[in-house]
Structures are given as C-alpha cells and as structure tokens.
Amino acid sequence: MSSEPLTEHRPVHGPYVYGYLRHGRARPGRRQALAASLALYCVQHELTLCGVFTEADSDATAHGIRSPAFTGALDVLALPDTYGLVIPTRSHLGPRHVAAERERQIVSLDVRLMMIRPPQTRQTCTPGGASGQAEGGA
C-alpha cells in the first residue's frame, strides 16, 4: 500500500493567473485590499496567482490602451502555461472604450478573463409588477 497523500493534500501548481489593478487616487489601504481580494479569489478557485500588475489612472491617460502595466500583462498572458487574468471588476481595464479594446486583446490570446464581481444584468421594472403581467387581466 502506498503512503502517498490524497490528491486534496498534495500541493497544486496552477492554473497560473495574473492579476490586474487600476487605481486612481486610492489610498494604500484600498490598494492592499484590492490585491488581497485577488489573492483570496485565487485561493478559493484553486488558481496560482503569479503576480499583480498595477496601473495608475495617469498611466492609462498618458499611454492609452498600451500602458506599461497592460503591456506587461499581455506579455505574460501570451506565455504557454498562463490560464488567465483576474480583475476585481471590468472597470479595472479602464474607461469603457479602453476596456473594450483591452478585453478584445485578452480574449484574442485565448486566455480567461475572470472578474471577481462580474457585470450585473439590468432588470427593468414592468408596470404589472415582478411577473410583467398587468393586474386585473383576464
């Protein structure tokens, strides 16, 4: 009989992911909390967080879509063993037009883009209440 540990007790390496944070004038505590949320997400989903790229709002403004931090993230996402990029929300990719182009570039690398808080779908209110049917109808 083998004395090897169970699969659940063996150290797991991978899938390898990187984090990406964009911050404005956030306090250091806020930046640390965001980085901790990326790390916790990775632990909960059995991902190996290899590093976190951070970008200041001024970097995005000065460099546009290809800021130094985002270029670095694209470089590691192109590595063969990389699984994906983890971000707190889509807004961390930049303003809408920048985020859309960055998302397109990430997806073109055939890696996953994981958001801790995915975009919420909008629910519209209907005049008839939650079911969308008018009251008193036959």
mmCIF file with all atom_site columns, C-alpha atoms in Angstrom:
data_model
loop_
_atom_site.group_PDB
_atom_site.id
_atom_site.type_symbol
_atom_site.label_atom_id
_atom_site.label_alt_id
_atom_site.label_comp_id
_atom_site.label_asym_id
_atom_site.label_entity_id
_atom_site.label_seq_id
_atom_site.pdbx_PDB_ins_code
_atom_site.Cartn_x
_atom_site.Cartn_y
_atom_site.Cartn_z
_atom_site.occupancy
_atom_site.B_iso_or_equiv
_atom_site.pdbx_formal_charge
_atom_site.auth_seq_id
_atom_site.auth_comp_id
_atom_site.auth_asym_id
_atom_site.auth_atom_id
_atom_site.pdbx_PDB_model_num
ATOM 1   C CA . MET A 1 1   ? 0.000   0.000  0.000   1.00 0.00 ? 1   MET A CA 1
ATOM 2   C CA . SER A 1 2   ? 1.314   3.437  -0.933  1.00 0.00 ? 2   SER A CA 1
ATOM 3   C CA . SER A 1 3   ? 1.728   6.179  1.653   1.00 0.00 ? 3   SER A CA 1
ATOM 4   C CA . GLU A 1 4   ? 1.203   8.977  -0.887  1.00 0.00 ? 4   GLU A CA 1
ATOM 5   C CA . PRO A 1 5   ? -1.059  11.786 0.302   1.00 0.00 ? 5   PRO A CA 1
ATOM 6   C CA . LEU A 1 6   ? -4.542  12.070 -1.107  1.00 0.00 ? 6   LEU A CA 1
ATOM 7   C CA . THR A 1 7   ? -4.958  14.335 -4.118  1.00 0.00 ? 7   THR A CA 1
ATOM 8   C CA . GLU A 1 8   ? -6.553  17.007 -1.918  1.00 0.00 ? 8   GLU A CA 1
ATOM 9   C CA . HIS A 1 9   ? -3.447  17.057 0.300   1.00 0.00 ? 9   HIS A CA 1
ATOM 10  C CA . ARG A 1 10  ? -0.867  17.435 -2.439  1.00 0.00 ? 10  ARG A CA 1
ATOM 11  C CA . PRO A 1 11  ? 0.422   20.869 -3.340  1.00 0.00 ? 11  PRO A CA 1
ATOM 12  C CA . VAL A 1 12  ? -1.226  22.038 -6.536  1.00 0.00 ? 12  VAL A CA 1
ATOM 13  C CA . HIS A 1 13  ? 0.621   24.210 -9.016  1.00 0.00 ? 13  HIS A CA 1
ATOM 14  C CA . GLY A 1 14  ? -1.524  26.046 -11.486 1.00 0.00 ? 14  GLY A CA 1
ATOM 15  C CA . PRO A 1 15  ? -3.554  27.051 -13.267 1.00 0.00 ? 15  PRO A CA 1
ATOM 16  C CA . TYR A 1 16  ? -1.346  30.128 -13.441 1.00 0.00 ? 16  TYR A CA 1
ATOM 17  C CA . VAL A 1 17  ? -3.049  33.510 -13.435 1.00 0.00 ? 17  VAL A CA 1
ATOM 18  C CA . TYR A 1 18  ? -2.055  37.141 -13.086 1.00 0.00 ? 18  TYR A CA 1
ATOM 19  C CA . GLY A 1 19  ? -3.933  40.000 -11.511 1.00 0.00 ? 19  GLY A CA 1
ATOM 20  C CA . TYR A 1 20  ? -4.529  43.470 -12.874 1.00 0.00 ? 20  TYR A CA 1
ATOM 21  C CA . LEU A 1 21  ? -5.495  46.532 -10.859 1.00 0.00 ? 21  LEU A CA 1
ATOM 22  C CA . ARG A 1 22  ? -6.114  50.070 -11.997 1.00 0.00 ? 22  ARG A CA 1
ATOM 23  C CA . HIS A 1 23  ? -6.358  52.723 -9.333  1.00 0.00 ? 23  HIS A CA 1
ATOM 24  C CA . GLY A 1 24  ? -6.836  56.434 -9.175  1.00 0.00 ? 24  GLY A CA 1
ATOM 25  C CA . ARG A 1 25  ? -6.034  58.285 -6.021  1.00 0.00 ? 25  ARG A CA 1
ATOM 26  C CA . ALA A 1 26  ? -6.855  55.259 -3.891  1.00 0.00 ? 26  ALA A CA 1
ATOM 27  C CA . ARG A 1 27  ? -5.231  55.113 -0.505  1.00 0.00 ? 27  ARG A CA 1
ATOM 28  C CA . PRO A 1 28  ? -2.590  52.445 0.085   1.00 0.00 ? 28  PRO A CA 1
ATOM 29  C CA . GLY A 1 29  ? -5.046  50.530 2.290   1.00 0.00 ? 29  GLY A CA 1
ATOM 30  C CA . ARG A 1 30  ? -7.546  50.371 -0.573  1.00 0.00 ? 30  ARG A CA 1
ATOM 31  C CA . ARG A 1 31  ? -4.872  49.124 -2.974  1.00 0.00 ? 31  ARG A CA 1
ATOM 32  C CA . GLN A 1 32  ? -3.820  46.466 -0.468  1.00 0.00 ? 32  GLN A CA 1
ATOM 33  C CA . ALA A 1 33  ? -7.448  45.397 -0.015  1.00 0.00 ? 33  ALA A CA 1
ATOM 34  C CA . LEU A 1 34  ? -7.905  45.036 -3.781  1.00 0.00 ? 34  LEU A CA 1
ATOM 35  C CA . ALA A 1 35  ? -4.722  42.958 -4.062  1.00 0.00 ? 35  ALA A CA 1
ATOM 36  C CA . ALA A 1 36  ? -5.884  40.810 -1.131  1.00 0.00 ? 36  ALA A CA 1
ATOM 37  C CA . SER A 1 37  ? -9.244  40.261 -2.839  1.00 0.00 ? 37  SER A CA 1
ATOM 38  C CA . LEU A 1 38  ? -7.431  38.966 -5.946  1.00 0.00 ? 38  LEU A CA 1
ATOM 39  C CA . ALA A 1 39  ? -5.354  36.616 -3.804  1.00 0.00 ? 39  ALA A CA 1
ATOM 40  C CA . LEU A 1 40  ? -8.410  35.339 -1.920  1.00 0.00 ? 40  LEU A CA 1
ATOM 41  C CA . TYR A 1 41  ? -10.321 34.766 -5.169  1.00 0.00 ? 41  TYR A CA 1
ATOM 42  C CA . CYS A 1 42  ? -7.416  32.710 -6.479  1.00 0.00 ? 42  CYS A CA 1
ATOM 43  C CA . VAL A 1 43  ? -7.201  30.617 -3.314  1.00 0.00 ? 43  VAL A CA 1
ATOM 44  C CA . GLN A 1 44  ? -10.953 29.972 -3.402  1.00 0.00 ? 44  GLN A CA 1
ATOM 45  C CA . HIS A 1 45  ? -10.808 28.891 -7.055  1.00 0.00 ? 45  HIS A CA 1
ATOM 46  C CA . GLU A 1 46  ? -7.546  26.923 -6.777  1.00 0.00 ? 46  GLU A CA 1
ATOM 47  C CA . LEU A 1 47  ? -5.614  29.277 -9.037  1.00 0.00 ? 47  LEU A CA 1
ATOM 48  C CA . THR A 1 48  ? -1.956  30.174 -8.629  1.00 0.00 ? 48  THR A CA 1
ATOM 49  C CA . LEU A 1 49  ? -1.576  33.957 -8.604  1.00 0.00 ? 49  LEU A CA 1
ATOM 50  C CA . CYS A 1 50  ? 1.849   34.625 -10.089 1.00 0.00 ? 50  CYS A CA 1
ATOM 51  C CA . GLY A 1 51  ? 1.836   38.411 -9.913  1.00 0.00 ? 51  GLY A CA 1
ATOM 52  C CA . VAL A 1 52  ? -0.290  41.538 -9.992  1.00 0.00 ? 52  VAL A CA 1
ATOM 53  C CA . PHE A 1 53  ? 0.120   44.361 -12.488 1.00 0.00 ? 53  PHE A CA 1
ATOM 54  C CA . THR A 1 54  ? -0.972  47.778 -11.275 1.00 0.00 ? 54  THR A CA 1
ATOM 55  C CA . GLU A 1 55  ? -1.712  50.857 -13.284 1.00 0.00 ? 55  GLU A CA 1
ATOM 56  C CA . ALA A 1 56  ? -2.415  54.386 -12.108 1.00 0.00 ? 56  ALA A CA 1
ATOM 57  C CA . ASP A 1 57  ? -5.132  56.347 -13.880 1.00 0.00 ? 57  ASP A CA 1
ATOM 58  C CA . SER A 1 58  ? -2.441  58.744 -15.086 1.00 0.00 ? 58  SER A CA 1
ATOM 59  C CA . ASP A 1 59  ? -0.635  55.849 -16.847 1.00 0.00 ? 59  ASP A CA 1
ATOM 60  C CA . ALA A 1 60  ? -3.770  54.968 -18.773 1.00 0.00 ? 60  ALA A CA 1
ATOM 61  C CA . THR A 1 61  ? -4.308  58.596 -19.748 1.00 0.00 ? 61  THR A CA 1
ATOM 62  C CA . ALA A 1 62  ? -0.714  59.114 -20.844 1.00 0.00 ? 62  ALA A CA 1
ATOM 63  C CA . HIS A 1 63  ? -0.275  55.808 -22.691 1.00 0.00 ? 63  HIS A CA 1
ATOM 64  C CA . GLY A 1 64  ? -3.818  54.922 -23.752 1.00 0.00 ? 64  GLY A CA 1
ATOM 65  C CA . ILE A 1 65  ? -4.621  51.275 -24.308 1.00 0.00 ? 65  ILE A CA 1
ATOM 66  C CA . ARG A 1 66  ? -0.951  50.199 -24.277 1.00 0.00 ? 66  ARG A CA 1
ATOM 67  C CA . SER A 1 67  ? 0.182   51.406 -20.853 1.00 0.00 ? 67  SER A CA 1
ATOM 68  C CA . PRO A 1 68  ? 3.360   49.791 -19.471 1.00 0.00 ? 68  PRO A CA 1
ATOM 69  C CA . ALA A 1 69  ? 1.374   47.731 -16.937 1.00 0.00 ? 69  ALA A CA 1
ATOM 70  C CA . PHE A 1 70  ? -1.081  46.450 -19.523 1.00 0.00 ? 70  PHE A CA 1
ATOM 71  C CA . THR A 1 71  ? 1.703   45.667 -21.993 1.00 0.00 ? 71  THR A CA 1
ATOM 72  C CA . GLY A 1 72  ? 3.426   43.644 -19.267 1.00 0.00 ? 72  GLY A CA 1
ATOM 73  C CA . ALA A 1 73  ? 0.185   41.814 -18.532 1.00 0.00 ? 73  ALA A CA 1
ATOM 74  C CA . LEU A 1 74  ? -0.270  40.967 -22.221 1.00 0.00 ? 74  LEU A CA 1
ATOM 75  C CA . ASP A 1 75  ? 3.293   39.641 -22.350 1.00 0.00 ? 75  ASP A CA 1
ATOM 76  C CA . VAL A 1 76  ? 2.736   37.166 -19.507 1.00 0.00 ? 76  VAL A CA 1
ATOM 77  C CA . LEU A 1 77  ? -0.720  36.227 -20.778 1.00 0.00 ? 77  LEU A CA 1
ATOM 78  C CA . ALA A 1 78  ? 0.946   35.116 -24.017 1.00 0.00 ? 78  ALA A CA 1
ATOM 79  C CA . LEU A 1 79  ? 3.118   32.587 -22.146 1.00 0.00 ? 79  LEU A CA 1
ATOM 80  C CA . PRO A 1 80  ? 2.100   28.984 -22.850 1.00 0.00 ? 80  PRO A CA 1
ATOM 81  C CA . ASP A 1 81  ? 1.231   27.992 -19.248 1.00 0.00 ? 81  ASP A CA 1
ATOM 82  C CA . THR A 1 82  ? -0.848  31.059 -18.401 1.00 0.00 ? 82  THR A CA 1
ATOM 83  C CA . TYR A 1 83  ? -4.531  30.410 -17.712 1.00 0.00 ? 83  TYR A CA 1
ATOM 84  C CA . GLY A 1 84  ? -5.853  33.938 -17.419 1.00 0.00 ? 84  GLY A CA 1
ATOM 85  C CA . LEU A 1 85  ? -6.173  37.388 -15.887 1.00 0.00 ? 85  LEU A CA 1
ATOM 86  C CA . VAL A 1 86  ? -8.086  38.182 -12.690 1.00 0.00 ? 86  VAL A CA 1
ATOM 87  C CA . ILE A 1 87  ? -9.555  41.637 -12.107 1.00 0.00 ? 87  ILE A CA 1
ATOM 88  C CA . PRO A 1 88  ? -11.914 42.953 -9.427  1.00 0.00 ? 88  PRO A CA 1
ATOM 89  C CA . THR A 1 89  ? -14.357 44.472 -11.938 1.00 0.00 ? 89  THR A CA 1
ATOM 90  C CA . ARG A 1 90  ? -14.371 45.336 -15.631 1.00 0.00 ? 90  ARG A CA 1
ATOM 91  C CA . SER A 1 91  ? -13.675 48.977 -14.768 1.00 0.00 ? 91  SER A CA 1
ATOM 92  C CA . HIS A 1 92  ? -10.136 47.969 -13.795 1.00 0.00 ? 92  HIS A CA 1
ATOM 93  C CA . LEU A 1 93  ? -9.409  47.590 -17.505 1.00 0.00 ? 93  LEU A CA 1
ATOM 94  C CA . GLY A 1 94  ? -10.026 51.326 -17.942 1.00 0.00 ? 94  GLY A CA 1
ATOM 95  C CA . PRO A 1 95  ? -12.749 53.582 -19.323 1.00 0.00 ? 95  PRO A CA 1
ATOM 96  C CA . ARG A 1 96  ? -15.369 51.818 -21.474 1.00 0.00 ? 96  ARG A CA 1
ATOM 97  C CA . HIS A 1 97  ? -13.686 52.301 -24.858 1.00 0.00 ? 97  HIS A CA 1
ATOM 98  C CA . VAL A 1 98  ? -10.276 51.309 -23.447 1.00 0.00 ? 98  VAL A CA 1
ATOM 99  C CA . ALA A 1 99  ? -11.735 48.361 -21.504 1.00 0.00 ? 99  ALA A CA 1
ATOM 100 C CA . ALA A 1 100 ? -13.494 47.040 -24.601 1.00 0.00 ? 100 ALA A CA 1
ATOM 101 C CA . GLU A 1 101 ? -10.271 47.052 -26.632 1.00 0.00 ? 101 GLU A CA 1
ATOM 102 C CA . ARG A 1 102 ? -8.234  45.564 -23.787 1.00 0.00 ? 102 ARG A CA 1
ATOM 103 C CA . GLU A 1 103 ? -10.805 42.816 -23.296 1.00 0.00 ? 103 GLU A CA 1
ATOM 104 C CA . ARG A 1 104 ? -10.650 42.052 -27.018 1.00 0.00 ? 104 ARG A CA 1
ATOM 105 C CA . GLN A 1 105 ? -6.853  41.782 -26.825 1.00 0.00 ? 105 GLN A CA 1
ATOM 106 C CA . ILE A 1 106 ? -7.007  39.475 -23.802 1.00 0.00 ? 106 ILE A CA 1
ATOM 107 C CA . VAL A 1 107 ? -9.598  37.188 -25.398 1.00 0.00 ? 107 VAL A CA 1
ATOM 108 C CA . SER A 1 108 ? -7.546  37.040 -28.617 1.00 0.00 ? 108 SER A CA 1
ATOM 109 C CA . LEU A 1 109 ? -4.730  35.429 -26.594 1.00 0.00 ? 109 LEU A CA 1
ATOM 110 C CA . ASP A 1 110 ? -7.052  32.500 -25.795 1.00 0.00 ? 110 ASP A CA 1
ATOM 111 C CA . VAL A 1 111 ? -6.874  33.008 -22.020 1.00 0.00 ? 111 VAL A CA 1
ATOM 112 C CA . ARG A 1 112 ? -9.626  33.538 -19.484 1.00 0.00 ? 112 ARG A CA 1
ATOM 113 C CA . LEU A 1 113 ? -10.646 36.924 -18.144 1.00 0.00 ? 113 LEU A CA 1
ATOM 114 C CA . MET A 1 114 ? -12.025 36.416 -14.643 1.00 0.00 ? 114 MET A CA 1
ATOM 115 C CA . MET A 1 115 ? -13.867 39.157 -12.784 1.00 0.00 ? 115 MET A CA 1
ATOM 116 C CA . ILE A 1 116 ? -14.395 38.880 -9.064  1.00 0.00 ? 116 ILE A CA 1
ATOM 117 C CA . ARG A 1 117 ? -17.575 40.914 -9.461  1.00 0.00 ? 117 ARG A CA 1
ATOM 118 C CA . PRO A 1 118 ? -18.946 40.275 -12.953 1.00 0.00 ? 118 PRO A CA 1
ATOM 119 C CA . PRO A 1 119 ? -21.174 42.893 -14.571 1.00 0.00 ? 119 PRO A CA 1
ATOM 120 C CA . GLN A 1 120 ? -24.717 42.826 -13.296 1.00 0.00 ? 120 GLN A CA 1
ATOM 121 C CA . THR A 1 121 ? -27.535 42.383 -15.773 1.00 0.00 ? 121 THR A CA 1
ATOM 122 C CA . ARG A 1 122 ? -30.031 45.185 -15.631 1.00 0.00 ? 122 ARG A CA 1
ATOM 123 C CA . GLN A 1 123 ? -33.515 44.276 -14.570 1.00 0.00 ? 123 GLN A CA 1
ATOM 124 C CA . THR A 1 124 ? -36.238 46.518 -15.834 1.00 0.00 ? 124 THR A CA 1
ATOM 125 C CA . CYS A 1 125 ? -39.369 47.236 -13.896 1.00 0.00 ? 125 CYS A CA 1
ATOM 126 C CA . THR A 1 126 ? -42.580 46.385 -15.661 1.00 0.00 ? 126 THR A CA 1
ATOM 127 C CA . PRO A 1 127 ? -45.883 48.126 -14.973 1.00 0.00 ? 127 PRO A CA 1
ATOM 128 C CA . GLY A 1 128 ? -47.522 44.829 -13.956 1.00 0.00 ? 128 GLY A CA 1
ATOM 129 C CA . GLY A 1 129 ? -45.109 44.018 -11.146 1.00 0.00 ? 129 GLY A CA 1
ATOM 130 C CA . ALA A 1 130 ? -42.461 41.319 -10.965 1.00 0.00 ? 130 ALA A CA 1
ATOM 131 C CA . SER A 1 131 ? -44.208 38.923 -13.327 1.00 0.00 ? 131 SER A CA 1
ATOM 132 C CA . GLY A 1 132 ? -44.535 41.549 -16.018 1.00 0.00 ? 132 GLY A CA 1
ATOM 133 C CA . GLN A 1 133 ? -48.296 40.993 -16.340 1.00 0.00 ? 133 GLN A CA 1
ATOM 134 C CA . ALA A 1 134 ? -50.876 43.735 -15.878 1.00 0.00 ? 134 ALA A CA 1
ATOM 135 C CA . GLU A 1 135 ? -53.148 43.415 -12.868 1.00 0.00 ? 135 GLU A CA 1
ATOM 136 C CA . GLY A 1 136 ? -56.777 42.523 -13.331 1.00 0.00 ? 136 GLY A CA 1
ATOM 137 C CA . GLY A 1 137 ? -56.339 40.958 -16.775 1.00 0.00 ? 137 GLY A CA 1
ATOM 138 C CA . ALA A 1 138 ? -58.415 38.035 -17.908 1.00 0.00 ? 138 ALA A CA 1
#
